[in-house]
Coordinates of C-alpha atoms and ligand atoms in Angstrom, one line a residue:
X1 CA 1.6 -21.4 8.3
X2 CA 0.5 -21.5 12.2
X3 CA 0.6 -25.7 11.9
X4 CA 3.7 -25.9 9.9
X5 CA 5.2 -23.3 12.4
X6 CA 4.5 -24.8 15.4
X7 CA 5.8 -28.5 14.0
X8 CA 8.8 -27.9 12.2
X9 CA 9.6 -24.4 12.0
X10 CA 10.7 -23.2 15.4
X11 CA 13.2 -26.4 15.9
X12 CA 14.9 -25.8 12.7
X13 CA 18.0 -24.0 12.0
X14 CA 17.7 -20.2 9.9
X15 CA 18.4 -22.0 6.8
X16 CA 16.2 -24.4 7.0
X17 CA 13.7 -21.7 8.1
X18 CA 14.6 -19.3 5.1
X19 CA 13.3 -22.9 2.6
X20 CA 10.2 -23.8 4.5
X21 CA 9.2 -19.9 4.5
X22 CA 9.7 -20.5 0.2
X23 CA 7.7 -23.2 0.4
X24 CA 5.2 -22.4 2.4
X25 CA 4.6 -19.3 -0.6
X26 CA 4.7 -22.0 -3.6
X27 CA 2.0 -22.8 -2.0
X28 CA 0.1 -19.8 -1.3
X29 CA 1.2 -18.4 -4.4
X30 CA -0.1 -21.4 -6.1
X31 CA -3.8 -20.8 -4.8
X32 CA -3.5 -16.6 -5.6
X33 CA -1.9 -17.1 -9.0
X34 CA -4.2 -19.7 -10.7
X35 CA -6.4 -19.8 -13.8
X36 CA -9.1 -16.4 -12.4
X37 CA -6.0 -14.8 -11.8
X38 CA -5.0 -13.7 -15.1
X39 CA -7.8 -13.3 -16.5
X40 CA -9.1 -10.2 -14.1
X41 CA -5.6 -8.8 -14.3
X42 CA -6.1 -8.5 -17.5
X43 CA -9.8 -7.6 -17.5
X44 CA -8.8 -5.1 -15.2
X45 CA -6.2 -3.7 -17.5
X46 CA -8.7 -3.5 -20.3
X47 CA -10.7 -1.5 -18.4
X48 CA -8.0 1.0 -16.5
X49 CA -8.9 4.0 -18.6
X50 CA -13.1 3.3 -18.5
X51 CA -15.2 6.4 -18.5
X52 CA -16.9 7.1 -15.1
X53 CA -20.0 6.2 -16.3
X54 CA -18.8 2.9 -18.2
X55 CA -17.4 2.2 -14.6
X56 CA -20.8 2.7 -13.1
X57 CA -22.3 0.4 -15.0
X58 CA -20.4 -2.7 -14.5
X59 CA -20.7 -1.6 -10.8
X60 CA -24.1 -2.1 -11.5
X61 CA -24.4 -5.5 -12.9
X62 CA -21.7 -6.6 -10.8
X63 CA -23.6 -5.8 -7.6
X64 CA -26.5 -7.6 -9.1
X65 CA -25.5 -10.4 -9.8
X66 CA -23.8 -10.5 -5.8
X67 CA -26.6 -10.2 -4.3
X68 CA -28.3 -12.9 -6.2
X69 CA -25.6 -14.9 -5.5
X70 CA -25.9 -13.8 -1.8
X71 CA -29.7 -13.9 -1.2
X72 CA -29.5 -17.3 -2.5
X73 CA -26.7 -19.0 -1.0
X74 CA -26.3 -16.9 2.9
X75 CA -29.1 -17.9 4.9
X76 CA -28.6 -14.6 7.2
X77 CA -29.3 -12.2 4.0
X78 CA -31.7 -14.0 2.7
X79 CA -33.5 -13.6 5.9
X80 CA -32.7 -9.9 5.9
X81 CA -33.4 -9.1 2.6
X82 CA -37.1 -10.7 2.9
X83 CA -39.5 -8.2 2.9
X84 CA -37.0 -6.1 0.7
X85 CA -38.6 -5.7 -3.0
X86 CA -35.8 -6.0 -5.8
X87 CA -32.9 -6.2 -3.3
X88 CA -30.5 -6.7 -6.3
X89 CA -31.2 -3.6 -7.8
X90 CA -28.3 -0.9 -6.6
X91 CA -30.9 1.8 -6.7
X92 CA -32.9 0.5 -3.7
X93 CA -29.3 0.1 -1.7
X94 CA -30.4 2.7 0.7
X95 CA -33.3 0.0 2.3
X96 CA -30.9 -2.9 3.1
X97 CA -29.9 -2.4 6.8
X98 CA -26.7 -1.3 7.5
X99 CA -24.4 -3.8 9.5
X100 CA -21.5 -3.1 11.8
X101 CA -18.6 -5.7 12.8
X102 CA -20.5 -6.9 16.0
X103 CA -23.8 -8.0 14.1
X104 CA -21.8 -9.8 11.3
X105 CA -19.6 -11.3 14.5
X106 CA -22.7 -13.0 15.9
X107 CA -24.4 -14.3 12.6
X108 CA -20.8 -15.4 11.4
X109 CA -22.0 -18.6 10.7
X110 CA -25.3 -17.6 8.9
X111 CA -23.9 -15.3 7.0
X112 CA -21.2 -18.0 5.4
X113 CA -21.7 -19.3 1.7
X114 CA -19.4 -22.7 2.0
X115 CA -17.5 -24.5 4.3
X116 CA -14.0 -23.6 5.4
X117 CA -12.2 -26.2 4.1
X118 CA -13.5 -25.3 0.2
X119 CA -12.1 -21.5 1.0
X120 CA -9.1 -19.6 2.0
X121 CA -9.6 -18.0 5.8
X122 CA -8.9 -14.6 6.9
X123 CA -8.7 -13.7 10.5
X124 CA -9.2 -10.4 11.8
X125 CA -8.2 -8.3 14.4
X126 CA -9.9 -5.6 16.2
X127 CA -10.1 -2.9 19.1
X128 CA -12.7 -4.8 21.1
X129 CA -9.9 -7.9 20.4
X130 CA -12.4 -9.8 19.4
X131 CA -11.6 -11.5 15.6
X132 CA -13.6 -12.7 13.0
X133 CA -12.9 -15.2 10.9
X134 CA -13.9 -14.8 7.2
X135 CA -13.7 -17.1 4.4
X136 CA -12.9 -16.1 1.1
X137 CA -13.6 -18.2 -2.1
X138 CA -10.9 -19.1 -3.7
X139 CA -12.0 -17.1 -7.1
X140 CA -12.4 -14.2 -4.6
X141 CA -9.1 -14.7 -3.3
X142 CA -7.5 -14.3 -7.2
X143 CA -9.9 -11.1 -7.9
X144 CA -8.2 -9.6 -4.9
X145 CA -4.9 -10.3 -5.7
X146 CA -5.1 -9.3 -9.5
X147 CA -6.3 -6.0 -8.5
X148 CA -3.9 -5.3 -5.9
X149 CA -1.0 -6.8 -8.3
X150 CA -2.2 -4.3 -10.7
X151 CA -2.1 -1.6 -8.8
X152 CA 1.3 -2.2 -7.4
X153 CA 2.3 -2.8 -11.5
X154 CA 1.8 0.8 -12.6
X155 CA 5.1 1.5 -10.5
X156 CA 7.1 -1.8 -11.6
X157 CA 6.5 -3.8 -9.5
X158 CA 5.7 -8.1 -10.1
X159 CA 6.6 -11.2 -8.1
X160 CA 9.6 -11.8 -7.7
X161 CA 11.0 -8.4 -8.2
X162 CA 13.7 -7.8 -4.6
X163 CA 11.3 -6.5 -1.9
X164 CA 11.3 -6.2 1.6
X165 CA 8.4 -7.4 3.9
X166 CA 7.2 -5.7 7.0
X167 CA 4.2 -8.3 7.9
X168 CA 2.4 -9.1 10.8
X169 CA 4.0 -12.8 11.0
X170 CA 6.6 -13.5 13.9
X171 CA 8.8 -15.7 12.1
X172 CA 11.7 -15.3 14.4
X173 CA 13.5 -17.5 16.6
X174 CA 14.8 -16.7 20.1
X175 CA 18.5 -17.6 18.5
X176 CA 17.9 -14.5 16.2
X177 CA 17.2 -12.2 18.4
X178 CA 20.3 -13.3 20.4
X179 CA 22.1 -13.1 16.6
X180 CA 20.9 -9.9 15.8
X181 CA 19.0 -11.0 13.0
X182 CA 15.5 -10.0 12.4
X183 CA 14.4 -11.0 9.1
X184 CA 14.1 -14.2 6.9
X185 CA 14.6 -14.7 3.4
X186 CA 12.4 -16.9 0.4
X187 CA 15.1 -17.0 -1.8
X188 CA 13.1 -18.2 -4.8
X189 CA 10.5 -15.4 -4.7
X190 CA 13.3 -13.1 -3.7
X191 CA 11.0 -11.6 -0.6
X192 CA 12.7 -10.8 2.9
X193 CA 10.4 -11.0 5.4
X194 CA 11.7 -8.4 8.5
X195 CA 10.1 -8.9 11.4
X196 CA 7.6 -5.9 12.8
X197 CA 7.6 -7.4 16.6
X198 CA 11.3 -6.4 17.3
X199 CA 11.3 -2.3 16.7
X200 CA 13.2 -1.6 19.6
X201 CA 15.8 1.0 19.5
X202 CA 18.9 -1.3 20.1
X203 CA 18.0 -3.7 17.3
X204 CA 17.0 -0.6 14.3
X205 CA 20.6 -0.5 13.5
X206 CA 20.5 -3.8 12.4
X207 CA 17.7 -3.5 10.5
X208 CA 19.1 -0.5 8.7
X209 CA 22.2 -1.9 7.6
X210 CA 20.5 -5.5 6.6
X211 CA 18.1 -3.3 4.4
X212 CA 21.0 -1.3 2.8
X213 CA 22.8 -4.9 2.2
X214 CA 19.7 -6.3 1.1
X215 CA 19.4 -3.7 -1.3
X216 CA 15.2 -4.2 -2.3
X217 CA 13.6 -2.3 -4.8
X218 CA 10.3 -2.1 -3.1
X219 CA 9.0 -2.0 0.7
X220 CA 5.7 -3.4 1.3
X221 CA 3.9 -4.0 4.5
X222 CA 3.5 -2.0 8.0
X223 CA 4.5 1.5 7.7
X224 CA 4.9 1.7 11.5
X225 CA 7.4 -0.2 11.6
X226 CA 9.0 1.1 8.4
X227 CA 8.3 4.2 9.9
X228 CA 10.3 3.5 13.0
X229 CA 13.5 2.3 11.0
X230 CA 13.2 5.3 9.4
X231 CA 13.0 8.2 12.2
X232 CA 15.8 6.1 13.8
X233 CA 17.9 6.2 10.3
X234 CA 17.2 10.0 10.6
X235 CA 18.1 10.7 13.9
X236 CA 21.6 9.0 13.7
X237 CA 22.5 9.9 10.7
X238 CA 22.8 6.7 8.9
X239 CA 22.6 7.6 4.9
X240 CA 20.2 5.6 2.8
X241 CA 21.5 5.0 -0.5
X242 CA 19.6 6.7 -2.9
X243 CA 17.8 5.0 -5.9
X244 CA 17.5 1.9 -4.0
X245 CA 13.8 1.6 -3.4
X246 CA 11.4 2.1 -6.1
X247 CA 7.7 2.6 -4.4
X248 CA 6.8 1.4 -0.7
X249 CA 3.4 -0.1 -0.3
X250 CA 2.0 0.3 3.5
X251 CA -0.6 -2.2 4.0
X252 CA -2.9 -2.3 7.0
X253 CA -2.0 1.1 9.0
X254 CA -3.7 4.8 8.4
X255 CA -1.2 6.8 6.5
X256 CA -0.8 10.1 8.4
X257 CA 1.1 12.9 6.3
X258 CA 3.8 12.6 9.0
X259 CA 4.5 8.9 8.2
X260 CA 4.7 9.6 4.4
X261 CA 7.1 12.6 4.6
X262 CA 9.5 10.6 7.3
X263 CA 9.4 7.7 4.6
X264 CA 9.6 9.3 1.5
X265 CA 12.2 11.6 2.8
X266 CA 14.4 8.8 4.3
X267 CA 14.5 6.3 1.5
X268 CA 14.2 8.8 -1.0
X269 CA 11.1 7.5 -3.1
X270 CA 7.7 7.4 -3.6
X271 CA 5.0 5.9 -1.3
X272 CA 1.6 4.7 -3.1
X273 CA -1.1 4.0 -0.5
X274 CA -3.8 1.4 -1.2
X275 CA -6.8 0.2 1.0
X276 CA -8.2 -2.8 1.2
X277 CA -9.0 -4.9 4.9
X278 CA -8.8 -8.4 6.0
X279 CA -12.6 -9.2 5.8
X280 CA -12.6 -8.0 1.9
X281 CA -13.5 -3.8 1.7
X282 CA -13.7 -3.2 -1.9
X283 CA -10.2 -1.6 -3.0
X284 CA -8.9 2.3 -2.8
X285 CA -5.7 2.8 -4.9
X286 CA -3.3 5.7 -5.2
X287 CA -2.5 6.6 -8.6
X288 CA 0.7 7.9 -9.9
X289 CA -0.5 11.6 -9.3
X290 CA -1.1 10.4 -6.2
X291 CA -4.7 10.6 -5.7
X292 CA -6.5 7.8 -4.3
X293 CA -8.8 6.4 -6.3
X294 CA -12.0 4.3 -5.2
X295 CA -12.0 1.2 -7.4
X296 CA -15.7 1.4 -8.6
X297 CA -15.6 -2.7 -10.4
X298 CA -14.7 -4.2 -6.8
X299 CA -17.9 -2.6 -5.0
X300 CA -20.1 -0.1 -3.6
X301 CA -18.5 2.9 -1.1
X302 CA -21.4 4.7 1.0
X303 CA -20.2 7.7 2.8
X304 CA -22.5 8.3 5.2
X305 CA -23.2 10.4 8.4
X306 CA -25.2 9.9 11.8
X307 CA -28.3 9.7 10.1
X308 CA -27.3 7.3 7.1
X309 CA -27.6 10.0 4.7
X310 CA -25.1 10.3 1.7
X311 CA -22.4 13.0 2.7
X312 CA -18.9 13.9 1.2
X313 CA -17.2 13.2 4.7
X314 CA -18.2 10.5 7.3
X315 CA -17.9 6.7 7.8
X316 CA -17.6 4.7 5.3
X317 CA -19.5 1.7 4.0
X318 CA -19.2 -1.0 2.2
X319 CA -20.7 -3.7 -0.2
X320 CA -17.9 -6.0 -1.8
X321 CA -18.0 -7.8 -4.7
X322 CA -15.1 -10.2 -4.1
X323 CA -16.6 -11.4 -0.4
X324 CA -19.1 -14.6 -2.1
X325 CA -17.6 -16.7 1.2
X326 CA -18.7 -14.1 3.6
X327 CA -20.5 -11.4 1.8
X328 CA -20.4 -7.5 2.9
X329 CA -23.3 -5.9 2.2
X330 CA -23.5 -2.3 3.6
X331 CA -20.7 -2.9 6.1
X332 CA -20.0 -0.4 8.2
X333 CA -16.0 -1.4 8.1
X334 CA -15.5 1.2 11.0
X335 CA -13.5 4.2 8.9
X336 CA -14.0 8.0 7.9
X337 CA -13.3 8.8 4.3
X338 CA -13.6 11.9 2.8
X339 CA -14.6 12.0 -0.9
X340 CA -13.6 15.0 -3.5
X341 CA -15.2 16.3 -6.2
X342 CA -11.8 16.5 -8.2
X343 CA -11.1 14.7 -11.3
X344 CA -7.7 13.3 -12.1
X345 CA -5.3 13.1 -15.3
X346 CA -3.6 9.8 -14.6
X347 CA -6.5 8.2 -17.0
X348 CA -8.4 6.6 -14.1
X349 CA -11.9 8.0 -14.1
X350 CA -12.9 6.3 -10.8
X351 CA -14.0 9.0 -7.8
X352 CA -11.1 10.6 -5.3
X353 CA -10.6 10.1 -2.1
X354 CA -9.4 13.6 -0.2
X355 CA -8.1 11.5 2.8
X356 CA -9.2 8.3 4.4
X357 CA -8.9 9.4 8.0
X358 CA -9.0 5.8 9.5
X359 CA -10.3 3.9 12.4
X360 CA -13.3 5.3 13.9
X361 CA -11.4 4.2 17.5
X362 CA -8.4 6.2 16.3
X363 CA -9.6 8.7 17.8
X364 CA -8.8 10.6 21.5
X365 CA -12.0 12.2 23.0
X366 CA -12.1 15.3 25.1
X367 CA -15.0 17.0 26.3
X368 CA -13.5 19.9 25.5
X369 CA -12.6 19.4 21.8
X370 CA -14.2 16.6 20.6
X371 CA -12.9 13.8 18.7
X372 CA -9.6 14.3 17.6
X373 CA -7.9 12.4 15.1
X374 CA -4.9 10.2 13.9
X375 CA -3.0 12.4 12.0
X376 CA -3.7 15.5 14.6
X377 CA -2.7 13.3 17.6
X378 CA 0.4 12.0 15.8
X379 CA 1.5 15.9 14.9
X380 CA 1.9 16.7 19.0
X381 CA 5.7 15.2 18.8
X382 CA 5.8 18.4 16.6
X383 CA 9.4 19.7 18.1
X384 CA 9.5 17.8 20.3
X385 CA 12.9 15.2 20.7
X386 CA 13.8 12.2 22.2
X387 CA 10.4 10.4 22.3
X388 CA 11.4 7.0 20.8
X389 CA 7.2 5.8 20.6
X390 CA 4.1 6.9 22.6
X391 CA 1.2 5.2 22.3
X392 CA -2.7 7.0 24.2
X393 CA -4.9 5.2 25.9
X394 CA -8.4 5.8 26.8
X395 CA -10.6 4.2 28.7
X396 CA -13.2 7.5 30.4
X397 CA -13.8 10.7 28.3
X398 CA -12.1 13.1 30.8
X399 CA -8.6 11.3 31.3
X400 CA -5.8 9.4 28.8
X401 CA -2.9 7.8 29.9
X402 CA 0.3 8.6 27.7
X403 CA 2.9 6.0 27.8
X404 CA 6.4 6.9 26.5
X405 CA 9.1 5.4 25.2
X406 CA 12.2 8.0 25.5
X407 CA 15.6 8.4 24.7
X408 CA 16.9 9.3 28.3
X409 CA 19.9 12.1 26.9
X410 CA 17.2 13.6 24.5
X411 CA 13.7 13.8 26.3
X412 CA 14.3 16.4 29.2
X413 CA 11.7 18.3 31.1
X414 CA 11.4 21.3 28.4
X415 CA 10.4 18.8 25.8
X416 CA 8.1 16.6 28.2
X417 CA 6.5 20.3 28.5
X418 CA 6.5 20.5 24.8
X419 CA 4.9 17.6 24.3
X420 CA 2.1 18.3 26.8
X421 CA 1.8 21.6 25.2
X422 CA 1.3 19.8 21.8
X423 CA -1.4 17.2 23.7
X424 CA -3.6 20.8 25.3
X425 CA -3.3 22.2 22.4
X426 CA -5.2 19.8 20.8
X427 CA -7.6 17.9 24.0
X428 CA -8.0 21.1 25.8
X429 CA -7.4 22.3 29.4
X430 CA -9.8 20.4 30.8
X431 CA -8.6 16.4 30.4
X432 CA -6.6 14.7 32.6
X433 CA -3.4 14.1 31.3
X434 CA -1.3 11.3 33.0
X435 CA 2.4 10.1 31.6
X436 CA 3.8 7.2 32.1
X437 CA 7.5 6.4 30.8
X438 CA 7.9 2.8 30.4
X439 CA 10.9 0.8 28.7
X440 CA 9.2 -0.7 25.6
X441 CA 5.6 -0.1 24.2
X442 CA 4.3 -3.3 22.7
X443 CA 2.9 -4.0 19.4
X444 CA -0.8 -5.7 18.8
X445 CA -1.0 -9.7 18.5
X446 CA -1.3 -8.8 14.4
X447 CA 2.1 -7.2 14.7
X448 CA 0.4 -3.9 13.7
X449 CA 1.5 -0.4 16.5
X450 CA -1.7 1.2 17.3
X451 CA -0.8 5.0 18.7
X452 CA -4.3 5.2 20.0
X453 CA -6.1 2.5 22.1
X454 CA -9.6 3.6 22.7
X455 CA -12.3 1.6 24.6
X456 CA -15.1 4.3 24.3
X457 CA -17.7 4.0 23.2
X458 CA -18.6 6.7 21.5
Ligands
LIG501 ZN1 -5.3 9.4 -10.7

């Protein structure tokens, strides 16, 4: 897209824009929907309702036969794996080493099973900012997609079906914004794409009334940003219609319950998380009981603590079965999951997930308190009015700088004390607390809002 954007794209008119965006997904389409496709969507099907231990098993063979494939064809494994006796064998999992983002960064190149041009490339972002660039196989590339497609099928949904896109792709010309018009449109696949570097308070209103136009069944993409329409829908009372929007599927972004109560609430249905990232973690689904579900036939989930040893909460990681371009083996992807012993009755007899509590840097650290997370950090606007955004940033363990975005009638000084309240409650007396109120709080290069940016390294 980047090549045909720069060329043609940004001269042409919003029409023209709305048919070269269609195009452009013929032809990614074209490479997601071919001949693997269909047959894991339906292999996956077959095997939906799969006892645990039937699951296990082709987890087994599955991860054998990957790590063949791997110690054969990725020169940095195979030197890694050397003095490792029956690597392929998922009981002796424990001795490979464990790699983190910055190891597979350097030996990028090593680590790679073909060339770019015979795969499909996936950039990623990341808190240090800087990416890696993984390539996928194109088989790969249809495994992922049929499980993800099946996933979003248990609650109607298939292509073409009226959805609206929140993605991390600034497809907008400077002649919207002027027009008040934040979205495009691929009218053959019936997608509107709405754009997630815009969410400023004097545009929302547009986005609100184009979605209740628009009418979609489902919402896929950043919740953020969906998240933002929302509270802004809410505050101004602006009705959404009801039994509009069949399921919303958030991509990308930790789901705090916050976010899912604002959403659900405000477009009155259902959100179904799913987590996957952009250099290929094996797949965690929510069900229709709304359990998440690790998906056992896409790869191996460690959850480990300090000391590498298997606990029920800690960080998680990964080895996944759809990564043959650039393989993950034991991938410390950089998130805390927390397993649960439950079992649930939707017919899926993979393991729960009790939460995923997301980014490892999500975090804000305080002498005091320790680390505290996502969802906790999220909860201090807890009556509190008038802040539009906020967004922590750390850079020393005894001091954060909080930059706000307010509404200037709302946010007076007993909510600013509030707020504060809200922040000691939760980081202690001790921290230094600065504020900063500021007019617009950007979003990330990848379109994604981070409330927490945290360069310590702990
Ligand atoms: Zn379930």
């Amino acid at each position: 897209m980047d090549n045909i954007k720069d060329k043609i794209y940004d001269r042409s008119p919003h029409i023209i824009q709305n048919i070269i965006i269609s195009l452009f997904n013929i032809i990614s389409y074209k490479k997601r929907y071919g001949s693997f496709y269909k047959s894991y969507r339906k292999q996956y099907l077959e095997n939906r309702n799969l006892s645990l231990d039937e699951l296990k098993k082709i987890q087994k063979a599955k991860y054998k036969l990957f790590i063949q494939y791997v110690n054969k064809n990725s020169k940095f494994y195979n030197e890694l794996f050397s003095n490792i006796e029956t690597p392929e064998e998922l009981d002796n999992i424990q001795q490979l080493p464990i790699l983190n983002k910055e190891t597979l960064r350097k030996n990028i190149n090593q680590t790679y099973t073909i060339n770019k041009k015979n795969g499909v490339i996936s950039k990623t972002g990341g808190t240090t900012g800087k990416s890696l660039e993984v390539i996928y196989t194109h088989k790969d590339v249809q495994e992922r997609f049929a499980i993800l497609d099946n996933f979003r099928n248990n609650f109607g949904y298939n292509l073409g079906e009226k959805t609206a896109w929140f993605s991390g792709k600034n497809l907008l010309s400077k002649n919207d914004v002027k027009k008040n018009r934040f979205w495009k449109t691929d009218n053959i696949y019936n997608v509107r794409y709405y754009s997630t570097f815009h969410i400023h308070n004097n545009y929302l209103e547009f986005y609100i009334k184009n979605l209740i136009l628009y009418k979609p069944k489902y919402m896929v993409g950043f919740p953020s940003t969906m998240y933002e329409i929302a509270k802004y829908g809410i505050k101004n009372n602006i009705e959404f219609p009801p039994k509009t929007i069949i399921a919303i599927f958030p991509t990308a972004e930790t789901i705090t319950d916050d976010i899912r109560k604002v959403l659900e609430g405000y477009f009155k249905t259902n959100l179904y998380n799913q987590y996957a990232s952009s250099e290929g973690a094996p797949f965690i689904t929510e069900c229709k009981n709304k359990k998440l579900h690790l998906e056992l036939q896409s790869g191996v989930f460690e959850v480990l603590n300090k000391n590498d040893q298997p606990v029920n909460k800690g960080r998680l990681v990964v080895t996944s079965f759809n990564t043959h371009g650039t393989p993950l083996i034991r991938y410390d992807i950089g998130d805390t999951i927390e397993i649960s012993e439950d079992l649930c009755t939707c017919g899926n007899n993979n393991p729960i997930v009790k939460q995923i509590l997301g980014r490892v840097s999500d975090f804000i650290y305080s002498e005091e308190m320790g680390k505290i997370n996502l969802g906790n950090i999220s909860n201090c606007l807890k009556g509190v009015h008038g802040v539009i955004k906020f967004q922590i940033h750390q850079k020393v363990p005894d001091k954060i700088l909080v930059l706000i975005e307010k509404e200037n009638l709302i946010f007076d000084k007993k909510n600013e004390a509030i707020f504060i309240k809200n922040l000691r409650d939760r980081l202690g007396s001790k921290i230094t607390i600065e504020i900063k109120y500021v007019d617009f709080i950007e979003v990330e290069k990848s379109g994604k809002f981070r409330i927490v940016k945290n360069t310590l390294n702990i």
